[in-house]
mmCIF file of C-alpha atoms and ligand atoms in Angstrom:
data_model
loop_
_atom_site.group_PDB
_atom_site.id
_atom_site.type_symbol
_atom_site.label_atom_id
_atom_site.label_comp_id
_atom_site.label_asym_id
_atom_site.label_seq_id
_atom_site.Cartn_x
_atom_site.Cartn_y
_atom_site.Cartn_z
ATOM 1 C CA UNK K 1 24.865 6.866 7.471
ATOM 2 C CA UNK K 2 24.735 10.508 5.897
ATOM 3 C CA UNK K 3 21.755 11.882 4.417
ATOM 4 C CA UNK K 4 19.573 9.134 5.739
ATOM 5 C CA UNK K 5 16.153 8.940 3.222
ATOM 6 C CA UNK K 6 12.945 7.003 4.737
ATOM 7 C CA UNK K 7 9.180 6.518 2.912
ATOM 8 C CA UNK K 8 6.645 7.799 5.259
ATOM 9 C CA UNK K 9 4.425 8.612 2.130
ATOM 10 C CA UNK K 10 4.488 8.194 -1.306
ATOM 11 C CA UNK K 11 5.315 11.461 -2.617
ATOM 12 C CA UNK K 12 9.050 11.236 -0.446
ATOM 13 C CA UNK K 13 9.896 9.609 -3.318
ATOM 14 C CA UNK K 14 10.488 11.668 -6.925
ATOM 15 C CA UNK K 15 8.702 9.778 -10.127
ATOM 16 C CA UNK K 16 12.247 9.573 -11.448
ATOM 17 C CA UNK K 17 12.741 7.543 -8.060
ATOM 18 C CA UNK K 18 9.847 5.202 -8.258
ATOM 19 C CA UNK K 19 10.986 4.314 -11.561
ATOM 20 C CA UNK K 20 14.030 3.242 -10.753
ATOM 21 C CA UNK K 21 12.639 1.488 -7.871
ATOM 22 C CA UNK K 22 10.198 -0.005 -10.020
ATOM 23 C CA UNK K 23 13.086 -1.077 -12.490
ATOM 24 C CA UNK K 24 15.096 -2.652 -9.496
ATOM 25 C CA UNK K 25 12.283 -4.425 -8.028
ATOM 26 C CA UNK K 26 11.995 -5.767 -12.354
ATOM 27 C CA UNK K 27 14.948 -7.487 -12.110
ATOM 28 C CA UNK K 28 14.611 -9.113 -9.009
ATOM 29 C CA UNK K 29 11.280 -10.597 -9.667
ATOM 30 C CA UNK K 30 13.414 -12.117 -13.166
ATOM 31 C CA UNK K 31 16.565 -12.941 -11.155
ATOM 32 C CA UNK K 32 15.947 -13.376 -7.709
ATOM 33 C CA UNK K 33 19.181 -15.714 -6.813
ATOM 34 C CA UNK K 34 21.175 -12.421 -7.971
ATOM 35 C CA UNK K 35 20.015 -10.920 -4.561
ATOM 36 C CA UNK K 36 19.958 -13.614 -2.433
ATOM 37 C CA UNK K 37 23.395 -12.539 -0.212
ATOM 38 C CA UNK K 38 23.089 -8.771 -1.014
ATOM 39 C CA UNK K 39 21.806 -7.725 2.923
ATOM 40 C CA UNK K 40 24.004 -10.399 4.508
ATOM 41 C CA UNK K 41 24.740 -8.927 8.070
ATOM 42 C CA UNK K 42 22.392 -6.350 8.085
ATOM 43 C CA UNK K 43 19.182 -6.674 10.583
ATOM 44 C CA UNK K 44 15.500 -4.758 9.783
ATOM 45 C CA UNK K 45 13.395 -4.314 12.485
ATOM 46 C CA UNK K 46 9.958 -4.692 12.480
ATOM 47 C CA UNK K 47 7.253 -2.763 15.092
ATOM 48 C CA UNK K 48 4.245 -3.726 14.588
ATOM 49 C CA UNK K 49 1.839 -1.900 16.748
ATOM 50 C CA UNK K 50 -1.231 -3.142 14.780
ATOM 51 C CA UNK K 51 -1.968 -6.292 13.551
ATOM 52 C CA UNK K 52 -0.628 -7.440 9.853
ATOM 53 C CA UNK K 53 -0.002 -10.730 7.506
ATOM 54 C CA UNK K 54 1.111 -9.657 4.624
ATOM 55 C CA UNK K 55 2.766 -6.421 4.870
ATOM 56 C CA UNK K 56 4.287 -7.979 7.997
ATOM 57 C CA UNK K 57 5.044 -11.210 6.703
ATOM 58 C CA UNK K 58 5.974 -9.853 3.206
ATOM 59 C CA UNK K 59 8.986 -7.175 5.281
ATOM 60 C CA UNK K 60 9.909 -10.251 7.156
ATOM 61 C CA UNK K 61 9.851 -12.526 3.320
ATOM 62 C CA UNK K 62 12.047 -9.589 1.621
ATOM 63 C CA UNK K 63 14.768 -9.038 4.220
ATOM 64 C CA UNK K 64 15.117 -13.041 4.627
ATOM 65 C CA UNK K 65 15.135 -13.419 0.889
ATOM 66 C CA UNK K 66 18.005 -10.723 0.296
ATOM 67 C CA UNK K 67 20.597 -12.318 2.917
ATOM 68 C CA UNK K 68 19.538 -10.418 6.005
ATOM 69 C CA UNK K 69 17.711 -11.281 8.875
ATOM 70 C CA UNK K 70 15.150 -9.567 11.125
ATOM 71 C CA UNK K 71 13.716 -8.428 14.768
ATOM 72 C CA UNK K 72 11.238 -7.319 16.278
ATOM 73 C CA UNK K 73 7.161 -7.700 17.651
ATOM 74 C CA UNK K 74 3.790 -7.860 16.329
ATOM 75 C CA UNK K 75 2.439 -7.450 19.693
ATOM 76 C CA UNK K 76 3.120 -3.915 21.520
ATOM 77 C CA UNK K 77 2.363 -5.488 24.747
ATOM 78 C CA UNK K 78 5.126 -7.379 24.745
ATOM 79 C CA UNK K 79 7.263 -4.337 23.854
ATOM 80 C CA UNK K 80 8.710 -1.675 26.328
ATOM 81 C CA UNK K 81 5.447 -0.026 24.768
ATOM 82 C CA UNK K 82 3.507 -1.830 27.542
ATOM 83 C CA UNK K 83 6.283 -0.022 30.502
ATOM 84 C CA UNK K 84 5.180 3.813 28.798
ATOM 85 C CA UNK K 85 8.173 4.062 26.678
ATOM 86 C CA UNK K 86 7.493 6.838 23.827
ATOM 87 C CA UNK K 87 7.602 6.067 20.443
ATOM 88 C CA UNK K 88 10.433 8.249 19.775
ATOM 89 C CA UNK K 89 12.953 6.518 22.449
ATOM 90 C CA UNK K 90 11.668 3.213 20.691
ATOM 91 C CA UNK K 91 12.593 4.287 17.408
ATOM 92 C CA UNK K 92 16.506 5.701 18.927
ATOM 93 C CA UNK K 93 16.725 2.374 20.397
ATOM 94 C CA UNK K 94 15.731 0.211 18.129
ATOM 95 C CA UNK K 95 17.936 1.973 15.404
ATOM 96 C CA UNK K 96 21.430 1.209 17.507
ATOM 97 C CA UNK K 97 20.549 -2.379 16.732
ATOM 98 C CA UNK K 98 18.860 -2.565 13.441
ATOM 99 C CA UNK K 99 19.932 -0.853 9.973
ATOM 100 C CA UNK K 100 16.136 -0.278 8.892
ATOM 101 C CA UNK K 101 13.011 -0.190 10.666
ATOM 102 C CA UNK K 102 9.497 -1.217 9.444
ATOM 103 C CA UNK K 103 6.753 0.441 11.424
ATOM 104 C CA UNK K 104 2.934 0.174 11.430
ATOM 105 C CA UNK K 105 1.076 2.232 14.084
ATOM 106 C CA UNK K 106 -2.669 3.042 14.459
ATOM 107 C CA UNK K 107 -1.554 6.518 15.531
ATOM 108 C CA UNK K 108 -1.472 8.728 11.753
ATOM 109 C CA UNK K 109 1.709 10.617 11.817
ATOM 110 C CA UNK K 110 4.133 7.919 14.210
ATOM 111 C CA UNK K 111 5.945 6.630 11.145
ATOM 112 C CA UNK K 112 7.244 10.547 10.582
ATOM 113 C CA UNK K 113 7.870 11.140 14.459
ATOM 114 C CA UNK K 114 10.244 7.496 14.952
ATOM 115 C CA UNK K 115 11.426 8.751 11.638
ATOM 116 C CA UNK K 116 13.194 12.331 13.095
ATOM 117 C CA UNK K 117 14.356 10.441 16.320
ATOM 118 C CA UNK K 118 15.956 7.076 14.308
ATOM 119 C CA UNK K 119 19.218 6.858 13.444
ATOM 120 C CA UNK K 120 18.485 4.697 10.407
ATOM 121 C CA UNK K 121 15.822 4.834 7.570
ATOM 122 C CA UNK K 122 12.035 4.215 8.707
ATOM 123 C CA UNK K 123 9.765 2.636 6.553
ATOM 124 C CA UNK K 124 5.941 3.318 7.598
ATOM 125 C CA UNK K 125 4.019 0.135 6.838
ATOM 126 C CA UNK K 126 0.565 1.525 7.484
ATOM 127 C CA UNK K 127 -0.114 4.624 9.747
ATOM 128 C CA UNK K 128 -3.815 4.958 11.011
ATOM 129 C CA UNK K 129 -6.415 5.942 8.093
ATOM 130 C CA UNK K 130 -3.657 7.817 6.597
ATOM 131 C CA UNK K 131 -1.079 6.010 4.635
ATOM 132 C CA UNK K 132 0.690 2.770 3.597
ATOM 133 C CA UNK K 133 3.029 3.878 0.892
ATOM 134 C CA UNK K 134 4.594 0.495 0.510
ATOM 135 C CA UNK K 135 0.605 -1.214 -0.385
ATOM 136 C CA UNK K 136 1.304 1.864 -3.220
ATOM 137 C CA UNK K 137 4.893 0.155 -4.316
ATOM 138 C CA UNK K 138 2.993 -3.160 -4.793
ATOM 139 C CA UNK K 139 0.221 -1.664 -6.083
ATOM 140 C CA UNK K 140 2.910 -0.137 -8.931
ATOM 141 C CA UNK K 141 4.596 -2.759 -9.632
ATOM 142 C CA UNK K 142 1.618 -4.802 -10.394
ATOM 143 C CA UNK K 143 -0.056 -2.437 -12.622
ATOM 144 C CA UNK K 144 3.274 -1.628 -14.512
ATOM 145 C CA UNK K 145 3.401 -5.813 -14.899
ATOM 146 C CA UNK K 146 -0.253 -5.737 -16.240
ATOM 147 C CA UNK K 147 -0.813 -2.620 -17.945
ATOM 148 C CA UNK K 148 2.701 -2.046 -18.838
ATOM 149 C CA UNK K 149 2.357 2.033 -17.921
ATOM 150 C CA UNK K 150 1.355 4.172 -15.083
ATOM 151 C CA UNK K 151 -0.004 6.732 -17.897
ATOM 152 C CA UNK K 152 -3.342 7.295 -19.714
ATOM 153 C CA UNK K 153 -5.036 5.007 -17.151
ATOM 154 C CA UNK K 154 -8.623 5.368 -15.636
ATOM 155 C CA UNK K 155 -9.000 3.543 -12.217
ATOM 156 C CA UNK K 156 -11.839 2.926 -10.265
ATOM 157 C CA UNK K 157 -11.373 3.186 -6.410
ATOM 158 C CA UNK K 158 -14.356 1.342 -4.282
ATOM 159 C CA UNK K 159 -14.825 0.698 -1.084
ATOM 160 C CA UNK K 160 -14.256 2.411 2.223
ATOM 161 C CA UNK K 161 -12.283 5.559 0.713
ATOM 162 C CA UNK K 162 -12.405 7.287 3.881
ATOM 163 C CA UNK K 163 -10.403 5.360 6.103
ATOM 164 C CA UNK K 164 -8.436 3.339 3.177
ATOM 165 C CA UNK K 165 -5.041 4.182 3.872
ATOM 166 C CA UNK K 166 -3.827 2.363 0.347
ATOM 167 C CA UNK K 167 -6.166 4.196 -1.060
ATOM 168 C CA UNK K 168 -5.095 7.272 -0.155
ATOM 169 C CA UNK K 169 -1.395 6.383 -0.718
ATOM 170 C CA UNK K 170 -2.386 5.046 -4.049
ATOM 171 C CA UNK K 171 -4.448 8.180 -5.212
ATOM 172 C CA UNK K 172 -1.803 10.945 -4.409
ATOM 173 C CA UNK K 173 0.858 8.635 -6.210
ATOM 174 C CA UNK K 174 -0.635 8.035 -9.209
ATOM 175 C CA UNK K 175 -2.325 12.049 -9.537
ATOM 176 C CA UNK K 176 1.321 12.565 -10.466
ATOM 177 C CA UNK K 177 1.219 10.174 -13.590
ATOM 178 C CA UNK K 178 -0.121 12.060 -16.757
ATOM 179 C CA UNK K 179 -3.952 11.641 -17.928
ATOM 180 C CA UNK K 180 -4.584 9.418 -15.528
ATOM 181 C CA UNK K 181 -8.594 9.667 -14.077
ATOM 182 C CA UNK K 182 -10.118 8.551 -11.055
ATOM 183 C CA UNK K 183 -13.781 7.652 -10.047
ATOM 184 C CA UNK K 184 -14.339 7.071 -6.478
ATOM 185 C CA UNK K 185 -16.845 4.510 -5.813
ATOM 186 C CA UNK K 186 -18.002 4.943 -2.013
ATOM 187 C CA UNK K 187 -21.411 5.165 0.022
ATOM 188 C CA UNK K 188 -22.027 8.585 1.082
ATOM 189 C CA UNK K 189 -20.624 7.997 4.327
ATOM 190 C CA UNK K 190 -16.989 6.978 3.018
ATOM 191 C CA UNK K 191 -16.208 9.522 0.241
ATOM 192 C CA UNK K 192 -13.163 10.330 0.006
ATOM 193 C CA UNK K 193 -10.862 13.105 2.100
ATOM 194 C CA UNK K 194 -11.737 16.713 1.084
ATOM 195 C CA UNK K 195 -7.830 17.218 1.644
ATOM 196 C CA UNK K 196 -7.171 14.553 -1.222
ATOM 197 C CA UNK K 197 -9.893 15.679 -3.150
ATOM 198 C CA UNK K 198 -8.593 19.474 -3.049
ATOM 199 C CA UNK K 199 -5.039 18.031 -3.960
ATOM 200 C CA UNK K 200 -6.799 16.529 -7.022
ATOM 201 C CA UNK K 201 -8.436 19.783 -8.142
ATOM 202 C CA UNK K 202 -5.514 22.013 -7.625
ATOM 203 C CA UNK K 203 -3.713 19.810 -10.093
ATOM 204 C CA UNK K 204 -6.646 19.901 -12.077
ATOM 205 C CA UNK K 205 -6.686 15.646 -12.223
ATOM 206 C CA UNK K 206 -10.413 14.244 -13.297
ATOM 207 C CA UNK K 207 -12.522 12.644 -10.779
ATOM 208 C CA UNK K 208 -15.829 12.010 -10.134
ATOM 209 C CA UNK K 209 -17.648 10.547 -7.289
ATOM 210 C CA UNK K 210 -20.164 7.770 -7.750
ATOM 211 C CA UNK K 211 -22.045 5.269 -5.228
ATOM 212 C CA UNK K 212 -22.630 2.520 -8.158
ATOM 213 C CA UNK K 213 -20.264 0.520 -9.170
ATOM 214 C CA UNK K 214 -22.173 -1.338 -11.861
ATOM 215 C CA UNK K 215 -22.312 2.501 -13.660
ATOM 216 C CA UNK K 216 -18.840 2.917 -13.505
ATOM 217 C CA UNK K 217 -17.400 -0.516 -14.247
ATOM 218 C CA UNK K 218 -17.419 -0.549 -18.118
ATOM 219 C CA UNK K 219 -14.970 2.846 -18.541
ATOM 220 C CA UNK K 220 -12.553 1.176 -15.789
ATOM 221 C CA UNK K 221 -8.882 -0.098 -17.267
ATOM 222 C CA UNK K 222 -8.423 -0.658 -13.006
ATOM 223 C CA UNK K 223 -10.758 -1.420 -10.318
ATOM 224 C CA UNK K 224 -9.462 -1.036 -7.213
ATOM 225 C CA UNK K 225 -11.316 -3.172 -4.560
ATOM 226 C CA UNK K 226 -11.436 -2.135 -0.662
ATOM 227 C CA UNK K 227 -12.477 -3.492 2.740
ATOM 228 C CA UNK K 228 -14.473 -1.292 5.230
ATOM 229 C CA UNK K 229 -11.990 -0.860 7.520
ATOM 230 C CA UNK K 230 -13.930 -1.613 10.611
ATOM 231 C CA UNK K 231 -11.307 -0.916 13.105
ATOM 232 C CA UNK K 232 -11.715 2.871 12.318
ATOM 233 C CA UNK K 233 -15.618 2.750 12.654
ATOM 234 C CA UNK K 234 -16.851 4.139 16.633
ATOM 235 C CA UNK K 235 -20.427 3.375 15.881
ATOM 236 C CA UNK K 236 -20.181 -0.513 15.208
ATOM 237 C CA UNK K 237 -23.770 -0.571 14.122
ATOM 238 C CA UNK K 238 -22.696 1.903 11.186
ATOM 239 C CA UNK K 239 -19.986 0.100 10.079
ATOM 240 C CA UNK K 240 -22.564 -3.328 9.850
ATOM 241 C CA UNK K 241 -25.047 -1.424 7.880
ATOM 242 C CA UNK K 242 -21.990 -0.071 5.415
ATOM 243 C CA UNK K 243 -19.778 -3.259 5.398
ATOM 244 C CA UNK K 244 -21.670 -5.028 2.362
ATOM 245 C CA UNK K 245 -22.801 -1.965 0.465
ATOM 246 C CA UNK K 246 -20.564 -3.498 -2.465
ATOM 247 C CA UNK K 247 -20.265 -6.946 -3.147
ATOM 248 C CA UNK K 248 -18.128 -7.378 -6.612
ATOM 249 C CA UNK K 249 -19.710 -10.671 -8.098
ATOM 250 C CA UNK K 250 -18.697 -12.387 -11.268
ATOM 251 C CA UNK K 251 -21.999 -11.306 -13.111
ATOM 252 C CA UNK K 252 -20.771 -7.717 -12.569
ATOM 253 C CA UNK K 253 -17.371 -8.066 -14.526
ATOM 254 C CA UNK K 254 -19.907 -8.690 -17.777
ATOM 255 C CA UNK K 255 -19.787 -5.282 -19.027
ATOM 256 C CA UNK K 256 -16.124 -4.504 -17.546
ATOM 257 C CA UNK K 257 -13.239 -4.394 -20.631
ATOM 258 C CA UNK K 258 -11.709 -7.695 -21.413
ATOM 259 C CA UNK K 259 -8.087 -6.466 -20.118
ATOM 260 C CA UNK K 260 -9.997 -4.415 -16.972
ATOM 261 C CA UNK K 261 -8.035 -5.850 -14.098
ATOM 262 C CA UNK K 262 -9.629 -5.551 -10.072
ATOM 263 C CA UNK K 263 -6.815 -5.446 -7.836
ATOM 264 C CA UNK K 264 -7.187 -5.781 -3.524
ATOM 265 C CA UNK K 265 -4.971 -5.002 -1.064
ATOM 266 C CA UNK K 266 -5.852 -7.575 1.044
ATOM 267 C CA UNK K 267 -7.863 -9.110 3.581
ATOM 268 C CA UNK K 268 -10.687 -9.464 1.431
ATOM 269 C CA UNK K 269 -14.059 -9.609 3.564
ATOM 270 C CA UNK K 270 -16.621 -10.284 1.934
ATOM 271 C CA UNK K 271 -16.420 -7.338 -1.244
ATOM 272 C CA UNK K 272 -15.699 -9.793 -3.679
ATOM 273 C CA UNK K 273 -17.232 -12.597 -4.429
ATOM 274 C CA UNK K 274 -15.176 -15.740 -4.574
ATOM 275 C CA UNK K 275 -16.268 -16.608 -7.941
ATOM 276 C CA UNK K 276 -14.885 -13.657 -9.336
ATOM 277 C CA UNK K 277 -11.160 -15.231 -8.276
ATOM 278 C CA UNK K 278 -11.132 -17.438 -11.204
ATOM 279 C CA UNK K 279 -11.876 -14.705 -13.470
ATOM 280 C CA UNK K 280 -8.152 -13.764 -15.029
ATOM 281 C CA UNK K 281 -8.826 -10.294 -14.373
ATOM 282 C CA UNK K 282 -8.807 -10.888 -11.007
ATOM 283 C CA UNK K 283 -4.868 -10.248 -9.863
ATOM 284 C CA UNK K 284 -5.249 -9.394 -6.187
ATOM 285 C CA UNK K 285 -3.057 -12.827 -4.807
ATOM 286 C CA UNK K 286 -0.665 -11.981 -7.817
ATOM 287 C CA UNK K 287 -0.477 -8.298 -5.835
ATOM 288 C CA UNK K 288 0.930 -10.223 -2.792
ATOM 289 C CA UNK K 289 4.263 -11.545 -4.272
ATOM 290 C CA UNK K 290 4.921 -8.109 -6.066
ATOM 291 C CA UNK K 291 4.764 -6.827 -2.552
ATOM 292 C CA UNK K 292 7.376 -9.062 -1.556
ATOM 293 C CA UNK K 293 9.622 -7.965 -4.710
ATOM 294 C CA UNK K 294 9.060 -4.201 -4.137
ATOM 295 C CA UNK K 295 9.862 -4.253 -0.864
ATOM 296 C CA UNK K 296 13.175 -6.035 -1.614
ATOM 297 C CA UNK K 297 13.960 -3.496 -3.798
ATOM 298 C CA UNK K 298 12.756 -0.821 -1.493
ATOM 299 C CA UNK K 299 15.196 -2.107 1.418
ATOM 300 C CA UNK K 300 18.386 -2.304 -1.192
ATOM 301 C CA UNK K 301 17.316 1.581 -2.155
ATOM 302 C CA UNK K 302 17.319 2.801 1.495
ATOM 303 C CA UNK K 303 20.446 0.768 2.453
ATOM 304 C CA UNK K 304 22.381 1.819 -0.294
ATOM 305 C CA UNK K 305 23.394 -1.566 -1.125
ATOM 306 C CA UNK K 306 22.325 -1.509 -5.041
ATOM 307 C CA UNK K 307 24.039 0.727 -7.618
ATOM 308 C CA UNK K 308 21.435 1.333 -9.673
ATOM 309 C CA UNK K 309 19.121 2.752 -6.652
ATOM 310 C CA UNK K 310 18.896 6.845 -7.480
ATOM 311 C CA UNK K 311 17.879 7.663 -4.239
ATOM 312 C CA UNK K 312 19.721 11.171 -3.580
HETATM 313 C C1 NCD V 1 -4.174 -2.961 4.073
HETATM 314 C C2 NCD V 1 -3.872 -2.115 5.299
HETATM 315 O O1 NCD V 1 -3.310 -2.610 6.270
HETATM 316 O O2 NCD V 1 -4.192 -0.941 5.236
HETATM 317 N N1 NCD V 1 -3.666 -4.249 4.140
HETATM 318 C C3 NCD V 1 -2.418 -4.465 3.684
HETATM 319 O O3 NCD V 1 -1.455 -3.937 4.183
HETATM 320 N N2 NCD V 1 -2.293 -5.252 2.623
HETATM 321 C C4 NCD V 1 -5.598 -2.953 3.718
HETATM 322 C C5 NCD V 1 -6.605 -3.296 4.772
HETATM 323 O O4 NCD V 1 -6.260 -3.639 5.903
HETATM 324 O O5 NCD V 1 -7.789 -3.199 4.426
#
């Protein structure tokens, strides 16, 4: 394939792409039969180095649901990984088999290095604290289905912004979207990366930085819920005494806007309150089947296999 294109992060993709996408992944969610033979014959691989449901599960849902079938582990250790292989031969190898490849690594940065050895596009699903570009796609797609824009919007991030990687695929996305405003809800301990942060200011996007969520709840049109992403902490004691710092409970949502809506990437710990589920707001298990769609639409882009995919 010439002038192979993968998404490693969000901004590989032009807004003018990510509409379209966003368009194509519309009219599957209305039509999905329409798709249903459109990757017959071709094979994604998926490498999961670290462990996943949904994104994994949601590749896997995608690829099945468009025709085409898939490979691959969830376990490294049952992968050449566990002989020494590098990621790089992985990724040449695995790309003389498969047409696309799906990767999640703990290692930031492995996404872009399979990427420049693969002879097929990459996806990454999730690399270390950094990004997770296709938790952004979802994340898209559901507030385009909600709020019906990606413009004038002010969103509330909360939760472990340090280590989110969706959060910090979601940010530097939607800083390219006019007026829309951040406030970054976070213990001390969890702010947010100076790098993103800098990004912010040299495009001169408002944010501010807050560690209470009940203060910043009523201005919110999106609050963005988060995990502490415990797997990153090396002090486990630190990540006990931060893990419940916010708890988002039904009695909280009173002064939020009636059309406010608190979105999750998913797992959920224990920073939302079942209770609030039943609240309509609440669209986080909605989230999970616009992954699915995106992602659908995401493989037809990179494959070339729909005409209205703009991908140059
Ligand atoms: C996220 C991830 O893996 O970063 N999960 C997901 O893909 N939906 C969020 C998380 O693990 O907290």
């Amino acid at each position: 394939m010439n002038n192979i294109r993968h998404l490693l992060e969000p901004q590989d993709f032009s807004v003018k792409e990510l509409g379209s996408l966003l368009e194509l992944a519309d009219s599957i969610v209305n039509a999905p039969e329409k798709y249903a033979e459109k990757c017959k014959g071709k094979i994604l691989a998926s490498l999961f180095y670290e462990p996943s449901t949904r994104t994994k599960f949601s590749f896997d849902a995608a690829m099945l649901r468009l025709g085409g079938q898939v490979i691959g582990f969830s376990d490294p250790n049952t992968s050449s990984t566990a002989k020494g292989e590098t990621v790089a031969d992985s990724a040449k190898t695995v790309s003389q088999y498969a047409d696309i490849i799906v990767v999640r690594h703990p290692k930031e940065g492995t996404a872009r290095l399979m990427s420049k050895h693969a002879d097929c596009p990459v996806i990454n699903a999730g690399d270390g604290g950094h990004q997770h570009p296709t938790q952004t796609l979802t994340d898209l797609l559901t507030i385009m289905h909600y709020k019906k824009r990606l413009t004038d919007l002010t969103i509330g991030v909360c939760g472990d912004l340090m280590f989110g990687r969706t959060i910090h695929s979601l940010v530097s996305c939607l800083s390219r979207f006019s007026n829309v405003k951040f406030v970054f809800i976070s213990p001390d301990e969890l702010k947010m990366p100076t790098y993103i942060k800098d990004s912010l200011n040299k495009l001169g996007i408002s944010y501010y930085e807050t560690d209470n969520l009940e203060h910043a709840i009523p201005d919110l049109d999106i609050l963005y819920m988060s995990r502490v992403q415990r797997e990153r902490f090396i002090n486990e004691e630190e990540y006990m005494r931060l893990k419940d710092f916010f708890i988002l409970t039904r009695d909280k949502l009173d002064t939020a806007k009636k059309d406010m809506i608190v979105m999750h990437p998913l797992p959920r710990v224990n920073e939302i309150a079942t209770d609030v589920d039943d609240d309509p707001r609440a669209v986080y298990f909605n989230q999970v089947k616009f992954g699915m769609y995106v992602r659908m639409a995401l493989i037809l882009s990179l494959l070339r296999l729909d005409e209205r995919s703009v991908l140059s």
